[in-house]
Coordinates of C-alpha atoms and ligand atoms in Angstrom, one line a residue:
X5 CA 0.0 0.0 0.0
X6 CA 2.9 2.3 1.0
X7 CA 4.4 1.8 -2.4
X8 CA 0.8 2.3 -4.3
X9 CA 0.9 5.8 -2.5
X10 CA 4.4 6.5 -3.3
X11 CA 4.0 5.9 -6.7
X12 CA 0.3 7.3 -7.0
X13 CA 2.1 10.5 -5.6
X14 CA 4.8 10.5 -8.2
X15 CA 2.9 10.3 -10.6
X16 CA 0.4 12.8 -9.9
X17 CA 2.8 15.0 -9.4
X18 CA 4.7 14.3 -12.8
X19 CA 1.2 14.6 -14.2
X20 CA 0.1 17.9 -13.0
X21 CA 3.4 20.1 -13.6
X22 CA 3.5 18.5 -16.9
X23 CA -0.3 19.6 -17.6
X24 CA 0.6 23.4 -15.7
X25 CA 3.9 23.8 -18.0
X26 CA 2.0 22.8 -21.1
X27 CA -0.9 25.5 -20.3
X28 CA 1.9 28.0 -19.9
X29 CA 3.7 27.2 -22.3
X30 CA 0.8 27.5 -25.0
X31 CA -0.7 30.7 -23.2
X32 CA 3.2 32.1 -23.7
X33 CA 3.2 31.3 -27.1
X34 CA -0.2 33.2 -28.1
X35 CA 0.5 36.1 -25.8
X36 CA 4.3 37.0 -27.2
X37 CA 2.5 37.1 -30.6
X38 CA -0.6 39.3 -29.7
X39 CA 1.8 41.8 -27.7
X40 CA 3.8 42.3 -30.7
X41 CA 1.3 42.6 -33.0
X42 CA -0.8 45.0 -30.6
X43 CA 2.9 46.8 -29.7
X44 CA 3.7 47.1 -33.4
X45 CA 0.0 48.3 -34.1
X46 CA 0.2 50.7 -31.1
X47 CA 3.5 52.8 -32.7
X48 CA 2.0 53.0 -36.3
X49 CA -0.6 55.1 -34.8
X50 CA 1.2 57.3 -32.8
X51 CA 3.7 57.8 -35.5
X52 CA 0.6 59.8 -37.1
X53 CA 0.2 62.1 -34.8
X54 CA 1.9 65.5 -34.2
X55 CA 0.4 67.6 -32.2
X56 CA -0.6 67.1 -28.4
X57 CA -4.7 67.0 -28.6
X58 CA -4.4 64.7 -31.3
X59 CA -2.3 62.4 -28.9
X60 CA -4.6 62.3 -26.3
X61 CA -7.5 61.7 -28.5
X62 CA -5.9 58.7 -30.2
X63 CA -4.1 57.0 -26.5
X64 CA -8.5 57.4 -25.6
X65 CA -9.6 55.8 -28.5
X66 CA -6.8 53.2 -29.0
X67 CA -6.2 51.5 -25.3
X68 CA -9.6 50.1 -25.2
X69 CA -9.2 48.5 -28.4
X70 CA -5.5 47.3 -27.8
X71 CA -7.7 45.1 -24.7
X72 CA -9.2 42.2 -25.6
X73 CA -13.2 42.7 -26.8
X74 CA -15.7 43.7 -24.3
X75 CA -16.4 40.7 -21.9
X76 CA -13.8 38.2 -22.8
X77 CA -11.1 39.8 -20.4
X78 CA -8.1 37.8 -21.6
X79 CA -5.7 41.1 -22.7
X80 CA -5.3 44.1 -20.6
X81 CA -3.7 47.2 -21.9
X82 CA -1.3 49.9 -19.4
X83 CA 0.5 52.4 -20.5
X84 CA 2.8 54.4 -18.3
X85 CA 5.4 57.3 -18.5
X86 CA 8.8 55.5 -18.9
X87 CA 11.1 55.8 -15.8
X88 CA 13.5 57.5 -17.9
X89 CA 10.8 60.4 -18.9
X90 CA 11.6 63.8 -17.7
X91 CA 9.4 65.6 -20.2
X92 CA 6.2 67.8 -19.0
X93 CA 3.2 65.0 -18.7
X94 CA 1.6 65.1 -22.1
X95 CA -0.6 61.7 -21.8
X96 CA -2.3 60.7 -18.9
X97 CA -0.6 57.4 -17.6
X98 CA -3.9 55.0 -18.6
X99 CA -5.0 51.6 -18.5
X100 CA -7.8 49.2 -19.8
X101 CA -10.6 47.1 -17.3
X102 CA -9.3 49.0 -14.1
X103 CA -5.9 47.2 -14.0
X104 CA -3.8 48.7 -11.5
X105 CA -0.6 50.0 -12.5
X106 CA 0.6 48.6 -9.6
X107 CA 0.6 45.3 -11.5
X108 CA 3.7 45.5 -13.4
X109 CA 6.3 45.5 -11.0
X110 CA 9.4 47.6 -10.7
X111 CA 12.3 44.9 -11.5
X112 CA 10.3 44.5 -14.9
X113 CA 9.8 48.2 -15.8
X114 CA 13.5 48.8 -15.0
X115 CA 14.4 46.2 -17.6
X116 CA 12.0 47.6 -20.2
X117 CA 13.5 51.0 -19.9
X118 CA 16.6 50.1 -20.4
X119 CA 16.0 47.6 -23.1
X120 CA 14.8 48.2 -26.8
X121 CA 13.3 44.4 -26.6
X122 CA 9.6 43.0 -25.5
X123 CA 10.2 42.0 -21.7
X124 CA 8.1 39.0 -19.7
X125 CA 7.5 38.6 -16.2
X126 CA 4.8 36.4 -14.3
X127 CA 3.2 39.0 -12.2
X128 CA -0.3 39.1 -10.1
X129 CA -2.8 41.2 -11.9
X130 CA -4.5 43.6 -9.5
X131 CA -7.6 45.8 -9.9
X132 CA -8.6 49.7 -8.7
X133 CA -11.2 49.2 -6.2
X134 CA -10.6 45.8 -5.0
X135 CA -8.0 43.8 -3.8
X136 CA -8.9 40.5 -5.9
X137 CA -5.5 39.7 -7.4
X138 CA -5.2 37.1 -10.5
X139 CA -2.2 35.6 -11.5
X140 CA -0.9 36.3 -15.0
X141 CA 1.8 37.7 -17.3
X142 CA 3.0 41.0 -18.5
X143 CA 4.4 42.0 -21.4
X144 CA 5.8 45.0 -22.4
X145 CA 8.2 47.5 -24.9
X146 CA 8.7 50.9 -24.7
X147 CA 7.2 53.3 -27.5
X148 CA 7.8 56.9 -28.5
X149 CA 5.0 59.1 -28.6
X150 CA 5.3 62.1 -30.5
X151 CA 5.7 65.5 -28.3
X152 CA 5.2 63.2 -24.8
X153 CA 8.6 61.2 -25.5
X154 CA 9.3 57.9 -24.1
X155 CA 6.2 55.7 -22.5
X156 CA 6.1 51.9 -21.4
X157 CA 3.2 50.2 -23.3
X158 CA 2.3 46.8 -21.3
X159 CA -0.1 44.0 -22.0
X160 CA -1.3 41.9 -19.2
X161 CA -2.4 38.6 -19.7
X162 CA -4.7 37.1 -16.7
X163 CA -4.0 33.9 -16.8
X164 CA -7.4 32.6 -14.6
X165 CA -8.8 30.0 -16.8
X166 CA -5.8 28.3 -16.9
X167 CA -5.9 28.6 -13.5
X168 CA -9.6 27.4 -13.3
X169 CA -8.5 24.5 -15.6
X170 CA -5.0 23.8 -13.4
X171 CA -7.1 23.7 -9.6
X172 CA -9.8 21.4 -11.9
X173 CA -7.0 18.7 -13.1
X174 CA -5.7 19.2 -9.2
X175 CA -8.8 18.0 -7.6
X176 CA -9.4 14.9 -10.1
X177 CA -6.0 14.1 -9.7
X178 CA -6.3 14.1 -5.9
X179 CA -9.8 12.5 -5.7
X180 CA -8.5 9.8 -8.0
X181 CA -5.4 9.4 -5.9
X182 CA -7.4 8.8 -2.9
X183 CA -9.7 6.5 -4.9
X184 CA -6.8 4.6 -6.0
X185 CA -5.1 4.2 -2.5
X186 CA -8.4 2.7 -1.2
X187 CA -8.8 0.3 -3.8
X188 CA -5.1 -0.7 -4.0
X189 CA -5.5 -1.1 0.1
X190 CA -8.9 -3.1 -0.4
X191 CA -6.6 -6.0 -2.8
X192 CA -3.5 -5.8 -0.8
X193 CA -6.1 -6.6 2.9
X194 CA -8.0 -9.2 0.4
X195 CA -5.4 -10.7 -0.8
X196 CA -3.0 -11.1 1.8
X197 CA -6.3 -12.6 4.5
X198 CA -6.7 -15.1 1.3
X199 CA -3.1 -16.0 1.5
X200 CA -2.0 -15.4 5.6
X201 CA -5.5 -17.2 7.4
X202 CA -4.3 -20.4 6.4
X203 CA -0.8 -19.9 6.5
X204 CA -1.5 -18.7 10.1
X205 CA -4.0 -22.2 10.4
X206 CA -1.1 -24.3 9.8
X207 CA 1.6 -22.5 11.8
X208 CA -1.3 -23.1 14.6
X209 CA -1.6 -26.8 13.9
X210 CA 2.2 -27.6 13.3
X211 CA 2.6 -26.3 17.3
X212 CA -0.3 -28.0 18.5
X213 CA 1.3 -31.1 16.9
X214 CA 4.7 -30.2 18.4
X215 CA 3.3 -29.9 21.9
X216 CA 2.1 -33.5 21.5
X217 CA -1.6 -33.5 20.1
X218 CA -0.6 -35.7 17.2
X219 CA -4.3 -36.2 15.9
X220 CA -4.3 -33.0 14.8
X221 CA -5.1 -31.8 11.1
X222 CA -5.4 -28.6 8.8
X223 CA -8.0 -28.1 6.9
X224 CA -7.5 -28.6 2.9
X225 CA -10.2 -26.3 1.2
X226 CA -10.0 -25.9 -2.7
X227 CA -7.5 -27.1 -4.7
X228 CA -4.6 -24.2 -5.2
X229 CA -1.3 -24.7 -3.7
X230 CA -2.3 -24.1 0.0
X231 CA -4.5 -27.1 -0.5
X232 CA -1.7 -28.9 -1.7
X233 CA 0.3 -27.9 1.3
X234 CA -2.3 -28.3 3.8
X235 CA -2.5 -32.6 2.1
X236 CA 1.3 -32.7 2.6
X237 CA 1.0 -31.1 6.2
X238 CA -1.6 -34.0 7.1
X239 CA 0.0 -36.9 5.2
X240 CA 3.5 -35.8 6.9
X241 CA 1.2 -35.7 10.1
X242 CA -0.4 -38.8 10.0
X243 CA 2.8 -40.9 9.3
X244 CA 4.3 -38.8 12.3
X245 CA 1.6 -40.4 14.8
X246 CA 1.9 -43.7 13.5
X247 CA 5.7 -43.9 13.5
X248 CA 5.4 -42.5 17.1
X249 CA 2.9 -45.2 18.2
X250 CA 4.7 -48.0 16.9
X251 CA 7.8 -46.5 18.3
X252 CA 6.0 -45.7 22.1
X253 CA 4.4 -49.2 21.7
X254 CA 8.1 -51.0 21.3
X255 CA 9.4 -49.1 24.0
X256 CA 6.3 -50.1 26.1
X257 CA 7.4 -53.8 25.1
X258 CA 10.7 -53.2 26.2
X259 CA 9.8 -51.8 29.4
X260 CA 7.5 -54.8 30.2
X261 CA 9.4 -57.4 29.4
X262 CA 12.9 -55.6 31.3
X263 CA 10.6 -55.1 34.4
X264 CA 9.3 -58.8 33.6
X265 CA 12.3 -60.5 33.8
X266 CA 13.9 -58.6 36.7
X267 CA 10.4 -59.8 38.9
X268 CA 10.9 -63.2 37.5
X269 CA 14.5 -63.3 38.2
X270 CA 13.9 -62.1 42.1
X271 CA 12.0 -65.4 43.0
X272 CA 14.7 -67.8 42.0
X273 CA 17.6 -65.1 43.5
X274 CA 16.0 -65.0 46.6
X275 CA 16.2 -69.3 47.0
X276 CA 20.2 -69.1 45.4
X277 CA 20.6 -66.5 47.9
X278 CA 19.4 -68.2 51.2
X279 CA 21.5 -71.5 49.5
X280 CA 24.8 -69.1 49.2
X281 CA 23.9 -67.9 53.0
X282 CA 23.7 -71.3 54.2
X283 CA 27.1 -72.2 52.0
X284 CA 29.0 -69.2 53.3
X285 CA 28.2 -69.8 57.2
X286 CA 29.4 -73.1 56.7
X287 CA 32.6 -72.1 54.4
X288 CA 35.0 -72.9 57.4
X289 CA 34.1 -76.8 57.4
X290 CA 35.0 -76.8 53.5
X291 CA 38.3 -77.2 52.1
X292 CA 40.0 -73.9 50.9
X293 CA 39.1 -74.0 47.2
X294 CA 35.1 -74.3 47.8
X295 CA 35.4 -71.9 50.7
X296 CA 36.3 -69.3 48.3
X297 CA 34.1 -70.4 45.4
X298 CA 31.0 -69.6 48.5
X299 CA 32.7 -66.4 49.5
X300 CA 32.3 -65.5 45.4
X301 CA 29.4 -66.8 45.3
X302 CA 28.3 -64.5 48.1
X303 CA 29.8 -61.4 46.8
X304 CA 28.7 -61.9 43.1
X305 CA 24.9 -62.3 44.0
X306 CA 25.5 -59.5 46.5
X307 CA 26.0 -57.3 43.1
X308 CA 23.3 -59.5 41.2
X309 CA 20.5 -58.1 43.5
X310 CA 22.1 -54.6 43.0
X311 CA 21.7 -54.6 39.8
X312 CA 18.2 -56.1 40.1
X313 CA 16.8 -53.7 42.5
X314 CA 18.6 -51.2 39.8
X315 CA 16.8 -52.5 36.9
X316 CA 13.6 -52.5 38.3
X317 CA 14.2 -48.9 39.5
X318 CA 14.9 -48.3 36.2
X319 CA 11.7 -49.4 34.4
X320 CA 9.9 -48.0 37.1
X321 CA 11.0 -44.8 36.3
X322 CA 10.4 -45.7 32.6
X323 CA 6.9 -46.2 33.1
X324 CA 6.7 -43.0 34.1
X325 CA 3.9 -41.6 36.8
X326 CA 6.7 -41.4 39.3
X327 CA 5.1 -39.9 42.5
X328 CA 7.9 -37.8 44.5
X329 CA 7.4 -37.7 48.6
X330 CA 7.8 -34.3 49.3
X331 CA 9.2 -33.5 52.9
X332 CA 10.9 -30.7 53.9
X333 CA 14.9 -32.4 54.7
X334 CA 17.9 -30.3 55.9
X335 CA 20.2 -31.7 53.6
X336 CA 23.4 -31.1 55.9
X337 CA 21.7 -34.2 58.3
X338 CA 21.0 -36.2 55.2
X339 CA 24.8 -35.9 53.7
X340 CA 26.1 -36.5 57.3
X341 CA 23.6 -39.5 57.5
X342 CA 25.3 -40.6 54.0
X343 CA 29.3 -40.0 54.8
X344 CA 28.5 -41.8 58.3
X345 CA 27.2 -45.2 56.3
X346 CA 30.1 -44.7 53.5
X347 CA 33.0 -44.0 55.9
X348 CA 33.3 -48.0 56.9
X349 CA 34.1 -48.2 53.0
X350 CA 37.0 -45.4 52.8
X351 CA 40.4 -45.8 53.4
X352 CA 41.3 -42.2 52.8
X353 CA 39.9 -38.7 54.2
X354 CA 36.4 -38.4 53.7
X355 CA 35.5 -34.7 55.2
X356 CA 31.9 -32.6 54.9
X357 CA 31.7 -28.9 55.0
X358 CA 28.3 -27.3 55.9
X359 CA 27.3 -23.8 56.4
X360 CA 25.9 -22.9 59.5
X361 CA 22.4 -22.0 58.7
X362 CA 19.6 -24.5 57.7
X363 CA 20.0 -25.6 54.2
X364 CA 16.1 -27.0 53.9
X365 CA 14.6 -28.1 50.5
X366 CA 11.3 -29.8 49.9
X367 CA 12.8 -33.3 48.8
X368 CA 12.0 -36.7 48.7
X369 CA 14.7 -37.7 50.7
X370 CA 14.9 -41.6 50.1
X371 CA 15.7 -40.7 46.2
X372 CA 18.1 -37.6 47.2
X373 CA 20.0 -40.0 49.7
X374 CA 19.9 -43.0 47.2
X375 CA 21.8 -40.0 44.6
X376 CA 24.4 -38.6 47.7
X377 CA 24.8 -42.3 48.6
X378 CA 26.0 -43.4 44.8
X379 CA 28.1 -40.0 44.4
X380 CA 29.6 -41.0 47.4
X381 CA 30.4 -44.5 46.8
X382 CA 31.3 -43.8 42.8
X383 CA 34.6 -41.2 44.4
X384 CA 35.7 -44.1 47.1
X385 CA 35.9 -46.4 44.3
X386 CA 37.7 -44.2 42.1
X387 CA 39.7 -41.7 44.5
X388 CA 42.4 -44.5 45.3
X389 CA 41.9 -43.2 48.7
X390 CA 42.7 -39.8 48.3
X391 CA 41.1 -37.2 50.1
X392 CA 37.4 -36.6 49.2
X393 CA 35.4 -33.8 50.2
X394 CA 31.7 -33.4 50.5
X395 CA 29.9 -29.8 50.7
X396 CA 26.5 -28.6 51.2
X397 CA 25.7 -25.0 50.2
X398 CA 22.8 -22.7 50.0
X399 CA 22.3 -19.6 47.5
X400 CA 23.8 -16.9 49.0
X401 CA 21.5 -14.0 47.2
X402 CA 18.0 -16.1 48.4
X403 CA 18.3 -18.6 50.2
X404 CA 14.7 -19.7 49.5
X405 CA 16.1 -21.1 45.6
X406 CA 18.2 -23.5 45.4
X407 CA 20.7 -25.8 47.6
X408 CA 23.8 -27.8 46.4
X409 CA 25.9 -30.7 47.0
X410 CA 29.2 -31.4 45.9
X411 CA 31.5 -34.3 45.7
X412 CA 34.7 -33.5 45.3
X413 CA 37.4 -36.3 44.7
X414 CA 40.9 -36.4 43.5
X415 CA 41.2 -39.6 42.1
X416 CA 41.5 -41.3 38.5
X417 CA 39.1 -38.3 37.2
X418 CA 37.3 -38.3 33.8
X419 CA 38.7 -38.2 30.4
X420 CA 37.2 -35.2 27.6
X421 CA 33.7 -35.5 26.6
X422 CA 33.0 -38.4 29.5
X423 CA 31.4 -35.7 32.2
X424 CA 28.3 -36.0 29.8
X425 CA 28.7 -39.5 29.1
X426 CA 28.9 -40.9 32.9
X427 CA 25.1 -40.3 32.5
X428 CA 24.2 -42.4 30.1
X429 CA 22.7 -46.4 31.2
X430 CA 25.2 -49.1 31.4
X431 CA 28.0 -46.9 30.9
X432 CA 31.8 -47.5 32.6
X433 CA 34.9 -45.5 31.4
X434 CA 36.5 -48.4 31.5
X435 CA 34.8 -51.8 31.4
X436 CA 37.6 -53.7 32.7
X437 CA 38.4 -51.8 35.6
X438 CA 39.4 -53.2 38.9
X439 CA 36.3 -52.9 41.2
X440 CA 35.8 -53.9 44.6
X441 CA 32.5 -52.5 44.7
X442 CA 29.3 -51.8 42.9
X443 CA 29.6 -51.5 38.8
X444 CA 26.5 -52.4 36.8
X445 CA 26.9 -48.5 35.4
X446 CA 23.1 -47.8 36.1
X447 CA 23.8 -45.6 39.6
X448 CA 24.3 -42.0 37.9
X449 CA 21.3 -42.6 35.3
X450 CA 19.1 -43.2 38.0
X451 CA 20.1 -40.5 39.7
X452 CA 19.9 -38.4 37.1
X453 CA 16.2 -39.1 36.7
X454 CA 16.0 -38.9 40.1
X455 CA 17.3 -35.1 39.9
X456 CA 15.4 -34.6 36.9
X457 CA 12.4 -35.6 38.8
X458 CA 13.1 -33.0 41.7
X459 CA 13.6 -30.0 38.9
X460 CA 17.4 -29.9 39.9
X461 CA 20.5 -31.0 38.0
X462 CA 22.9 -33.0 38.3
X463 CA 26.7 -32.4 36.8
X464 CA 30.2 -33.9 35.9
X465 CA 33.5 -32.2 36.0
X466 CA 37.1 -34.0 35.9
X467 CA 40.3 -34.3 34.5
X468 CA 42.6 -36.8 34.0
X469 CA 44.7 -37.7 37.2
X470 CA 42.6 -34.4 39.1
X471 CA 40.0 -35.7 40.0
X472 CA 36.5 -35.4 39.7
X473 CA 33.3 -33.3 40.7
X474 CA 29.8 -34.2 40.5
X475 CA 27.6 -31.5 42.0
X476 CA 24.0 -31.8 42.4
X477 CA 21.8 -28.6 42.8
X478 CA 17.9 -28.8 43.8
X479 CA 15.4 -25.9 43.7
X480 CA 14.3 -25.4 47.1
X481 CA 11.0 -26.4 46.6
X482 CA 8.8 -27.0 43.6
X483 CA 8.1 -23.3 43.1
X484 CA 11.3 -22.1 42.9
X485 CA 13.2 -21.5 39.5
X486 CA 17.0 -22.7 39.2
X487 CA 19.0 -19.9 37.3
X488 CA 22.8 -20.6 39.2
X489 CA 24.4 -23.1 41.6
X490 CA 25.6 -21.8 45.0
X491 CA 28.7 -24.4 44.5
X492 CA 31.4 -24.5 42.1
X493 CA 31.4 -27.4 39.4
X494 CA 35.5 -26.9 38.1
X495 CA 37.7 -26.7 41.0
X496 CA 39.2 -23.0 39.8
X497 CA 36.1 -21.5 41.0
X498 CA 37.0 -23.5 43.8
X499 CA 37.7 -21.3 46.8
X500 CA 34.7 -22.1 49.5
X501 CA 37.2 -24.7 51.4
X502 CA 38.7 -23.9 54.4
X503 CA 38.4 -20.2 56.0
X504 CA 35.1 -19.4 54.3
X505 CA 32.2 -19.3 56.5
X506 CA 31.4 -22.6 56.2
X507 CA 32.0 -24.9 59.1
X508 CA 33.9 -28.1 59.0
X509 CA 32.5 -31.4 60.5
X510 CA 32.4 -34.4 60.9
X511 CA 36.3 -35.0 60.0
X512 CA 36.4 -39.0 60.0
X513 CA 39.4 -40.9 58.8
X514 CA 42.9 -39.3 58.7
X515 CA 44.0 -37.6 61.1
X516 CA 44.0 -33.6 59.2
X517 CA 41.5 -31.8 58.5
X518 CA 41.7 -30.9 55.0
X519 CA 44.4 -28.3 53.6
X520 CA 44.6 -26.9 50.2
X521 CA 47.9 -28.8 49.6
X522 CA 46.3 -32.1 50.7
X523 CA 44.6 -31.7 47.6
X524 CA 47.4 -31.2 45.0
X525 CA 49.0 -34.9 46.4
X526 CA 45.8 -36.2 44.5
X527 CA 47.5 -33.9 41.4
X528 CA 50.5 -35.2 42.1
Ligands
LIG20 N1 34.1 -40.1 40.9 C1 34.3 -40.6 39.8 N2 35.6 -40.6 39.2 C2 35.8 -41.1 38.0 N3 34.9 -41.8 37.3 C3 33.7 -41.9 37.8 C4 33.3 -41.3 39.0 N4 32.0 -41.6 39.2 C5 31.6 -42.3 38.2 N5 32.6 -42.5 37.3 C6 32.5 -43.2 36.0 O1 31.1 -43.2 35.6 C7 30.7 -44.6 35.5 C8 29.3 -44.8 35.8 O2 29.0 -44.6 37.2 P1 27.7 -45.2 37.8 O3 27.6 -44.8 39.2 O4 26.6 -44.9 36.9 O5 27.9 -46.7 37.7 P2 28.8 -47.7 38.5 O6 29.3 -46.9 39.7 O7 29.8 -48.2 37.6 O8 27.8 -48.8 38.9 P3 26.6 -48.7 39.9 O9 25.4 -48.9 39.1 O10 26.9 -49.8 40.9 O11 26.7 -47.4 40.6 C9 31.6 -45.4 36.4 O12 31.7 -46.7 35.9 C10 32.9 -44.6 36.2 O13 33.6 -45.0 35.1
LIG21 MG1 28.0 -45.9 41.1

């Protein structure tokens, strides 16, 4: 529409100073001639003339016919003393159909006196009696009357019916404009509703499909190309859904049948387990050889059940419509609760920093001990008892968001790229690693989910041969909106150890507390 206007006013523009030059032009044209003729005319006559009466009578008789006829008042006449003149008035300055002398103004008398050529100048045409002004031209010569000497002789030329003609092709040219702008406006609002309702129908359908409602369609009216695009849109949709229900239903499958066989597995675990019991009481009245195969026996069902209980906890959590048990927990008693039952398992320093205020969070505090528990255990097992610390933390701008815990160890670390992958089900940096305990590779996925469940995360950090940090951070409760941890993932942000306000407890193996340089021997 904007560009209709611009060029609707170009071109209206172009159009009316081309139709005003050509009237001007062609008025120009016919009043040059007539002034000549009339001036040419005018000095004939007073050549004739001698004597001063005579003069008078003839300027009289002559001016009105020098005008245009009566009625038609297209040619005025004026005749004036020239500026140069210094002769005793002879001839009356005169002039035809009341025009003013005022009219022709000075800069174009000046160049008439001084000039023995017909002058032009655009001037507005004023009247004795009344200030109604037209707009015109004047055209004038000096001639040489006889006794009176020098006079200007001007013809004026109102130019009004041009004018009339000019303000006539004006107002079509603007009521057309206007008419045009509308219309143009009408086809660009018609058009573009023809073209943008459905375009806007689909972009409405295509989220409602994204956010899950995969039954719905778009509605294919006509048979242009939005039609066309609407059948594709639905075709695509359609083989969308059922691609996703075969895939949800195989997954549903797969859940069943892993949950399945980990129930199906526990009855005949629990009778091999009371049969290992009863072998590895007894152990001491076997020889040496098959009292170690029932000590084996007992520790390889011991991680059997694990990772039973694991898998089931797993397709639990699969199936979805996990309920959490809210309860508000201070999670500096539940991390001292977990470094308590873990200590028996350490053989190095295993400290816990805690701030001295309340760090309370509405968790479900048999998942969020089952998470600190396998954090806890993963660093024994892979700190080759170095130190390890554990810290609890609250956000410091409001306290009601979120709490942290980290684990901090300084063992075998992680390699590039494995932070993201210690996630992921089944999976062990290295398979063949010596283990004493645990290893199935399921602990950090289900705690993950069990994080995820909360709102929180759940993060990896480490380098090779530095160590490792795994840092859990939970919204306070489920209102409140994680933007930041109050703990520090990488340890060079790592400077809330010893000497910040946080107090140090429960110091339990190793003699030290836990200096700054006890951490570089796990470097080292
Ligand atoms: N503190 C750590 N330092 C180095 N590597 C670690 C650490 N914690 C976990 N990992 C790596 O991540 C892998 C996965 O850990 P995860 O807890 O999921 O399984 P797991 O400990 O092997 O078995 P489980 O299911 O008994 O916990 C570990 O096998 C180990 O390679
Ligand atoms: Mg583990």
């Amino acid at each position: 529409m904007l560009l209709g206007m611009v060029v609707i006013v170009l071109l209206g523009g172009l159009l009316y100073t081309r139709i005003r030059d050509g009237l001007v032009v062609d008025r120009l044209v016919v009043a040059r001639s007539e002034a000549t003729r009339g001036l040419r005319d005018a000095q004939a006559r007073f050549d004739t003339v001698t004597d001063p009466d005579g003069l008078n009578v003839l300027v009289n008789d002559l001016l009105p016919r020098l005008a245009s006829p009566e009625g038609d008042r297209s040619r005025e006449v004026v005749l004036m003393r020239a500026l140069t003149n210094d002769r005793p008035p002879v001839v009356p300055e005169l002039s035809s159909g009341d025009v003013s002398g005022s009219t022709i103004p000075e800069s174009l008398r000046q160049r008439v006196t001084s000039s023995s050529q017909q002058q032009q100048e655009f001037v507005r045409v004023r009247y004795s009696g009344t200030e109604r002004t037209k707009p015109g031209v004047a055209i004038g010569s000096t001639v040489t009357l006889p006794v009176a000497g020098t006079y200007e002789l001007y013809f004026v030329f109102p130019m009004d019916r041009e004018q009339a003609t000019l303000d006539l092709v004006r107002r079509t040219l603007l009521g057309g404009g206007i008419a045009l702008v509308i219309l143009v406006g009408a086809v660009a609002y018609v058009v573009t509703r023809q073209v943008v309702s459905p375009v806007r129908q689909a972009a409405v359908v295509a989220h409602r499909l994204s956010s899950g409602r995969l039954q719905e369609r778009m509605r294919v009216r006509g048979e242009d190309d939005l039609a066309r695009l609407a059948a594709s849109f639905n075709t695509m949709a359609a083989s969308l859904q059922a691609q996703i229900a075969q895939l949800e239903n195989l997954s549903r499958v797969q859940q069943r049948f892993v949950s399945d066989v980990s129930h199906e597995l526990r009855t005949p675990l629990t009778t091999i387990r009371m049969a290992a019991d009863v072998l590895h009481e007894s152990r001491t009245d076997f020889d040496p050889a098959v009292a170690r195969s029932a000590e084996l026996l007992a520790t390889q069902l011991d991680r059997f059940e694990s990772l039973l209980t694991d898998l089931l906890e797993i397709s639990r959590i699969d199936a979805g419509g996990e309920l959490l048990d809210l309860e508000p927990v201070d999670l500096r008693d539940l991390a001292a609760r977990v470094i308590e039952a873990a200590t028996p398992l350490c053989q190095g320093v295993l400290d816990l920093h805690v701030p001295p205020q309340e760090c309370v969070a509405q968790v479900d505090s048999r998942r969020i001990e089952r998470v600190l528990r396998n954090l806890v255990v993963n660093a024994i097992e892979h700190s080759n008892g170095r130190p390890i610390l554990v810290r609890v933390a609250l956000d410091q701008e409001d306290p009601h968001r979120a709490v942290a815990i980290s684990v901090r160890d300084h063992g075998v670390g992680l390699r590039p790229g494995e932070a993201a992958l210690v996630f992921n089900r089944f999976w062990r940096a290295d398979p063949s690693r010596a283990r004493t305990i645990g290893g199935s590779g399921l602990g950090l996925a289900i705690s993950s989910e069990d994080v995820r469940l909360h709102g929180g995360w759940l993060q990896a950090w480490g380098e090779p041969g530095e160590g490792s940090c795994f840092r859990m951070t939970l919204p306070t409760g489920p209102g409140a909106e994680l933007t930041a941890s109050p703990l520090p993932l990488a340890p060079e942000q790592d400077d809330l150890g010893v000497g910040s306000p946080y107090l140090r407890i429960v110091p339990r193996s190793g003699p030290h507390p836990l200096p700054r340089q006890d951490r570089t021997v796990g470097r080292a």
